[in-house]
Coordinates of C-alpha atoms and ligand atoms in Angstrom, one line a residue:
M6 CA -63.5 -1.5 -50.1
A7 CA -60.6 0.6 -49.0
I8 CA -60.3 4.2 -49.8
D9 CA -57.0 4.8 -51.7
V10 CA -54.6 6.9 -49.6
S11 CA -51.5 5.1 -50.6
G12 CA -48.3 6.9 -50.2
L13 CA -49.9 9.4 -47.8
R14 CA -48.7 9.6 -44.0
A15 CA -51.2 9.8 -41.8
V16 CA -51.6 10.8 -37.9
V17 CA -54.8 9.7 -35.7
T18 CA -55.0 11.2 -32.3
G19 CA -57.0 9.3 -29.9
G20 CA -56.3 6.5 -32.4
A21 CA -56.0 3.7 -29.6
N22 CA -59.8 3.1 -29.4
G23 CA -63.3 3.5 -31.0
I24 CA -63.7 5.8 -33.7
G25 CA -59.9 6.6 -34.1
L26 CA -58.8 3.1 -34.0
A27 CA -61.3 2.5 -36.8
A28 CA -60.0 5.3 -38.7
A29 CA -56.5 4.0 -38.2
K30 CA -57.1 0.8 -39.5
A31 CA -59.1 2.3 -42.6
L32 CA -56.3 4.4 -43.5
A33 CA -53.7 1.7 -43.2
A34 CA -56.2 -0.5 -45.4
G35 CA -56.0 2.3 -48.0
G36 CA -52.3 2.1 -48.0
A37 CA -51.3 5.2 -45.7
D38 CA -48.5 5.1 -43.5
V39 CA -50.2 5.3 -40.2
W40 CA -49.4 6.9 -36.8
I41 CA -51.4 6.4 -33.9
F42 CA -51.1 9.0 -31.2
D43 CA -52.7 8.4 -27.8
L44 CA -52.3 8.6 -24.0
A45 CA -49.7 6.4 -22.6
K46 CA -52.0 4.4 -20.5
E47 CA -53.8 3.4 -23.8
Q48 CA -50.5 1.9 -24.9
P49 CA -50.6 3.5 -28.3
D50 CA -47.2 1.5 -29.6
Q51 CA -48.7 -1.9 -28.5
V52 CA -52.2 -1.3 -30.0
A53 CA -50.3 0.2 -33.2
A54 CA -48.0 -2.9 -33.3
S55 CA -51.0 -5.2 -33.4
L56 CA -52.2 -3.6 -36.5
G57 CA -48.6 -3.3 -38.4
V58 CA -48.5 0.6 -37.9
H59 CA -46.7 3.1 -35.8
G60 CA -47.7 4.4 -32.3
L61 CA -46.6 7.0 -29.9
P62 CA -47.6 8.4 -26.6
V63 CA -49.1 11.8 -27.0
D64 CA -51.2 14.0 -25.0
V65 CA -53.1 16.4 -27.4
T66 CA -53.5 18.8 -24.5
S67 CA -49.8 19.6 -24.7
P68 CA -48.3 21.5 -27.5
A69 CA -45.0 20.1 -26.6
S70 CA -46.0 16.5 -26.5
L71 CA -47.7 17.0 -29.9
E72 CA -44.7 18.5 -31.2
T73 CA -42.4 15.6 -30.3
G74 CA -44.8 13.2 -31.9
F75 CA -45.0 15.0 -35.1
Q76 CA -41.1 15.2 -35.2
R77 CA -41.2 11.6 -35.0
A78 CA -43.8 11.1 -37.5
G79 CA -41.9 13.1 -40.1
E80 CA -43.5 14.6 -43.1
V81 CA -47.3 14.1 -42.8
D82 CA -50.2 14.5 -45.4
I83 CA -53.3 13.6 -43.2
V84 CA -54.2 14.4 -39.6
V85 CA -57.3 13.4 -37.8
A86 CA -58.1 15.2 -34.9
N87 CA -60.1 12.9 -33.0
A88 CA -59.2 12.6 -29.4
G89 CA -62.0 13.3 -27.2
T90 CA -64.0 12.5 -24.3
A91 CA -67.3 12.8 -22.6
Q92 CA -68.9 13.1 -19.2
E93 CA -72.6 13.5 -18.6
A94 CA -73.9 16.1 -15.9
E95 CA -77.2 18.0 -15.8
L96 CA -76.3 21.9 -16.6
L97 CA -76.5 22.7 -12.8
D98 CA -74.2 20.0 -11.8
T99 CA -71.5 20.7 -14.3
T100 CA -68.4 21.6 -12.1
P101 CA -66.0 23.7 -13.1
E102 CA -63.8 20.7 -13.2
I103 CA -66.0 18.8 -15.8
W104 CA -66.3 21.9 -17.8
E105 CA -62.4 22.8 -17.9
R106 CA -61.4 19.1 -18.5
L107 CA -63.8 18.4 -21.6
L108 CA -62.9 21.8 -22.9
R109 CA -59.1 21.2 -22.4
V110 CA -59.2 17.8 -24.3
N111 CA -62.1 18.3 -26.8
L112 CA -61.6 21.9 -27.8
T113 CA -57.9 22.9 -26.9
G114 CA -56.7 19.5 -27.6
A115 CA -58.0 19.7 -31.2
F116 CA -56.8 23.4 -31.6
F117 CA -53.4 22.3 -30.7
T118 CA -53.5 19.4 -33.0
V119 CA -54.9 21.5 -35.9
Q120 CA -52.2 24.2 -35.2
A121 CA -49.1 21.4 -35.0
A122 CA -50.8 19.9 -38.1
A123 CA -50.7 23.2 -40.1
R124 CA -47.1 23.8 -39.1
H125 CA -45.9 20.6 -40.6
M126 CA -48.1 20.9 -43.7
L127 CA -47.5 24.6 -44.7
P128 CA -43.9 24.2 -46.1
R129 CA -45.3 21.6 -48.5
R130 CA -48.2 23.5 -49.3
R131 CA -50.7 20.3 -48.9
G132 CA -52.6 18.3 -46.5
A133 CA -55.9 17.3 -45.2
I134 CA -57.0 17.8 -41.7
V135 CA -60.2 15.9 -40.4
L136 CA -61.7 16.8 -37.0
T137 CA -64.1 14.3 -35.2
A138 CA -67.2 16.7 -34.3
S139 CA -70.7 15.4 -33.5
T140 CA -74.5 15.8 -34.2
N141 CA -73.9 17.6 -30.7
S142 CA -72.1 20.5 -32.7
F143 CA -75.7 21.3 -33.7
D144 CA -77.9 19.8 -31.1
G145 CA -78.6 20.7 -27.4
E146 CA -78.7 17.2 -26.1
A147 CA -79.4 17.1 -22.2
R148 CA -76.9 16.5 -19.7
L149 CA -74.1 17.2 -22.2
V150 CA -73.6 21.0 -21.7
A151 CA -70.0 21.1 -21.7
Y152 CA -69.4 18.5 -24.3
N153 CA -71.8 20.3 -26.6
A154 CA -69.9 23.7 -26.4
T155 CA -66.6 21.6 -27.3
K156 CA -68.4 20.1 -30.3
S157 CA -69.8 23.3 -31.1
G158 CA -66.5 25.1 -30.8
L159 CA -64.9 22.7 -33.2
L160 CA -67.0 24.3 -35.9
G161 CA -65.1 27.7 -35.1
I162 CA -61.8 25.7 -35.3
L163 CA -62.9 24.2 -38.7
H164 CA -64.2 27.2 -40.6
T165 CA -61.2 29.4 -39.6
A166 CA -58.7 26.9 -40.2
A167 CA -60.4 26.0 -43.8
N168 CA -60.2 29.6 -44.5
E169 CA -56.6 30.3 -43.5
L170 CA -55.1 27.1 -44.9
G171 CA -57.2 26.7 -47.9
P172 CA -54.6 29.2 -50.0
Y173 CA -51.8 26.6 -49.0
G174 CA -53.6 23.6 -50.4
I175 CA -54.7 22.4 -46.9
R176 CA -58.2 21.1 -46.7
V177 CA -59.9 21.1 -43.4
N178 CA -63.2 19.2 -42.7
A179 CA -65.3 17.6 -39.8
V180 CA -67.3 14.3 -39.6
C181 CA -70.3 14.7 -37.3
P182 CA -71.3 11.2 -36.1
G183 CA -74.3 10.4 -34.2
L184 CA -74.1 7.9 -31.5
V185 CA -71.7 5.4 -32.4
R186 CA -71.1 1.8 -30.4
T187 CA -67.7 2.6 -28.4
R188 CA -66.6 2.5 -24.9
L189 CA -68.1 6.1 -24.5
T190 CA -71.5 4.7 -25.4
T191 CA -71.6 1.2 -24.3
G192 CA -74.1 1.7 -21.4
L193 CA -76.8 3.1 -24.2
F194 CA -76.4 0.3 -26.5
A195 CA -76.6 -2.1 -23.3
D196 CA -79.9 -0.6 -22.1
D197 CA -82.6 -1.7 -24.7
E198 CA -85.0 0.7 -23.2
A199 CA -82.7 3.8 -24.0
A200 CA -81.6 2.4 -27.1
R201 CA -85.2 1.8 -28.4
A202 CA -86.0 5.6 -27.4
Y203 CA -82.8 6.9 -29.0
F204 CA -83.0 5.1 -32.1
R205 CA -86.8 5.9 -32.6
Q206 CA -85.6 9.2 -33.9
I207 CA -83.2 7.5 -36.4
P208 CA -84.5 7.0 -39.9
L209 CA -81.9 4.0 -40.3
G210 CA -83.1 2.7 -37.0
R211 CA -79.9 2.1 -35.2
G212 CA -76.4 3.3 -33.7
A213 CA -73.3 3.5 -36.1
E214 CA -70.3 1.3 -35.9
T215 CA -67.2 2.8 -35.8
E216 CA -66.0 1.5 -39.4
E217 CA -68.9 3.7 -40.6
I218 CA -67.5 6.9 -39.2
A219 CA -63.7 5.8 -40.3
H220 CA -64.7 5.4 -44.0
A221 CA -66.1 9.0 -43.9
I222 CA -63.2 10.0 -42.4
A223 CA -60.9 8.4 -44.9
F224 CA -62.9 9.8 -47.4
L225 CA -62.6 13.4 -46.4
A226 CA -58.8 12.8 -45.9
S227 CA -58.4 11.2 -49.4
A228 CA -57.9 13.0 -53.1
Y229 CA -61.6 12.0 -53.6
A230 CA -62.5 14.9 -51.5
S231 CA -60.1 17.4 -53.4
Y232 CA -62.8 20.3 -53.7
I233 CA -64.1 19.8 -50.2
T234 CA -63.0 22.1 -47.5
G235 CA -64.9 23.8 -44.3
A236 CA -67.5 21.1 -44.6
T237 CA -69.3 19.3 -42.1
L238 CA -70.4 15.6 -43.1
L239 CA -73.2 14.3 -40.9
V240 CA -72.7 10.6 -40.4
D241 CA -75.8 10.1 -38.2
G242 CA -78.2 7.4 -40.0
G243 CA -80.3 10.3 -40.6
Q244 CA -81.0 11.5 -37.2
T245 CA -80.5 15.2 -37.7
A246 CA -82.9 15.2 -40.9
G247 CA -85.5 13.2 -39.1
K248 CA -85.5 15.0 -35.9
Y249 CA -89.3 14.8 -35.3
G250 CA -89.1 10.9 -35.0
T251 CA -89.2 7.9 -37.5
W252 CA -90.1 4.7 -35.8
N253 CA -93.5 3.5 -34.2
E254 CA -94.9 0.3 -32.8
Q255 CA -97.7 0.4 -35.3
R256 CA -95.3 -0.4 -38.3
A257 CA -92.1 -1.4 -36.8
E258 CA -90.4 -3.7 -33.9
F259 CA -87.6 -2.9 -31.7
A260 CA -85.0 -6.0 -31.4
D261 CA -81.3 -6.9 -31.5
S262 CA -80.5 -2.9 -30.8
R263 CA -82.5 -1.8 -33.8
W264 CA -85.8 -1.0 -35.2
R265 CA -87.0 -2.7 -38.2
L266 CA -90.3 -2.6 -40.3
K267 CA -92.9 -5.6 -39.6
P268 CA -93.1 -7.7 -42.4
N269 CA -96.3 -6.3 -44.1
S270 CA -95.5 -2.7 -43.4
Ligands
NAD46 N1 -68.9 7.4 -29.7 C1 -70.0 8.2 -30.0 O1 -71.2 8.1 -30.0 C2 -69.4 9.9 -30.9 C3 -70.3 10.4 -31.3 C4 -69.8 11.6 -32.0 C5 -68.7 12.0 -31.9 N2 -67.6 11.2 -30.9 C6 -66.3 11.7 -31.0 O2 -65.4 11.0 -31.4 C7 -64.1 10.7 -30.7 C8 -63.6 9.6 -30.4 O3 -64.3 8.9 -29.4 P1 -64.9 7.6 -29.1 O4 -66.2 7.4 -29.1 O5 -64.2 6.5 -30.1 O6 -64.3 7.3 -27.8 P2 -63.0 6.4 -27.1 O7 -62.8 6.7 -25.5 O8 -63.3 5.1 -27.7 O9 -61.8 7.0 -27.7 C9 -61.2 8.4 -27.6 C10 -59.7 8.2 -27.5 O10 -59.2 9.6 -27.4 C11 -58.2 9.4 -26.5 N3 -57.7 10.5 -25.6 C12 -58.5 11.0 -24.8 N4 -57.9 12.2 -24.2 C13 -56.6 12.2 -24.9 C14 -55.6 13.2 -24.8 N5 -55.6 14.2 -24.0 N6 -54.6 13.0 -25.7 C15 -54.5 12.1 -26.7 N7 -55.6 11.1 -26.7 C16 -56.7 11.2 -25.8 C17 -58.5 8.1 -25.6 O11 -57.5 7.7 -24.9 C18 -59.2 7.3 -26.5 O12 -58.3 6.3 -27.1 C19 -64.3 12.1 -29.7 O13 -63.8 13.2 -29.9 C20 -65.9 11.8 -29.3 O14 -66.3 13.1 -29.0 C21 -68.0 10.4 -30.3

């Protein structure tokens, strides 16, 4: 069940792991010529080779590094600005270093990526850019003030870029995942009590797998989304819709990292 993106060239930042890796796989399965950009220490060339796609060491916090990557990739149709990181700290414990690091990677890095993508797409009057934002673009999840600020900030980039680039046939959208099983979240998925509490608020009763976010990214990048720009697509199992809680022990059981209705419910 691949989304058709054949004949298109796609760049995925942060594509060596997690959501980005799944997006690279989904776009490759849909027929795109995929370029994975990621930090050298994540060996994007080797990850890419194992998938039969291209990989380059690119640091999204450096415009020069991005420009070299885009020059190597050539004419690009799809750019997924996905590179990001997280670090938990209470508001009062959030040091200038934590704040600045998260802003640099998640917000400034995404801005530089969108700028570079736009520069390369403008002459051809077409393209699709997808940002990986978050439910935290809208929510004030505790212990994540710097992360939340970056993900809210992405909406400013999203709306402005969609407005300015629309006349050139370039669409800009964002996926807003809820909790996804990646190395950023292994702790929560492995902690049964924490997962029970977190997933209690999620109508579908569980966290997401990376492929479930990747399909939404591929959709927004594809021609099936030809009239969609400036949009945020929540991919959160209903978490935002059901914010007052869905599951309880009277009618449901929590096992294997997810809630399920009891047989007679
Ligand atoms: N995991 C979740 O629950 C979740 C939920 C919502 C949004 N997100 C967002 O999804 C995106 C991907 O996160 P993930 O969970 O797959 O994490 P991950 O750590 O598995 O992948 C992130 C990738 O970004 C790369 N990266 C970091 N800094 C970079 C830089 N300066 N230049 C280039 N690449 C860089 C990392 O090397 C890594 O490969 C992030 O933007 C994250 O904020 C994640």
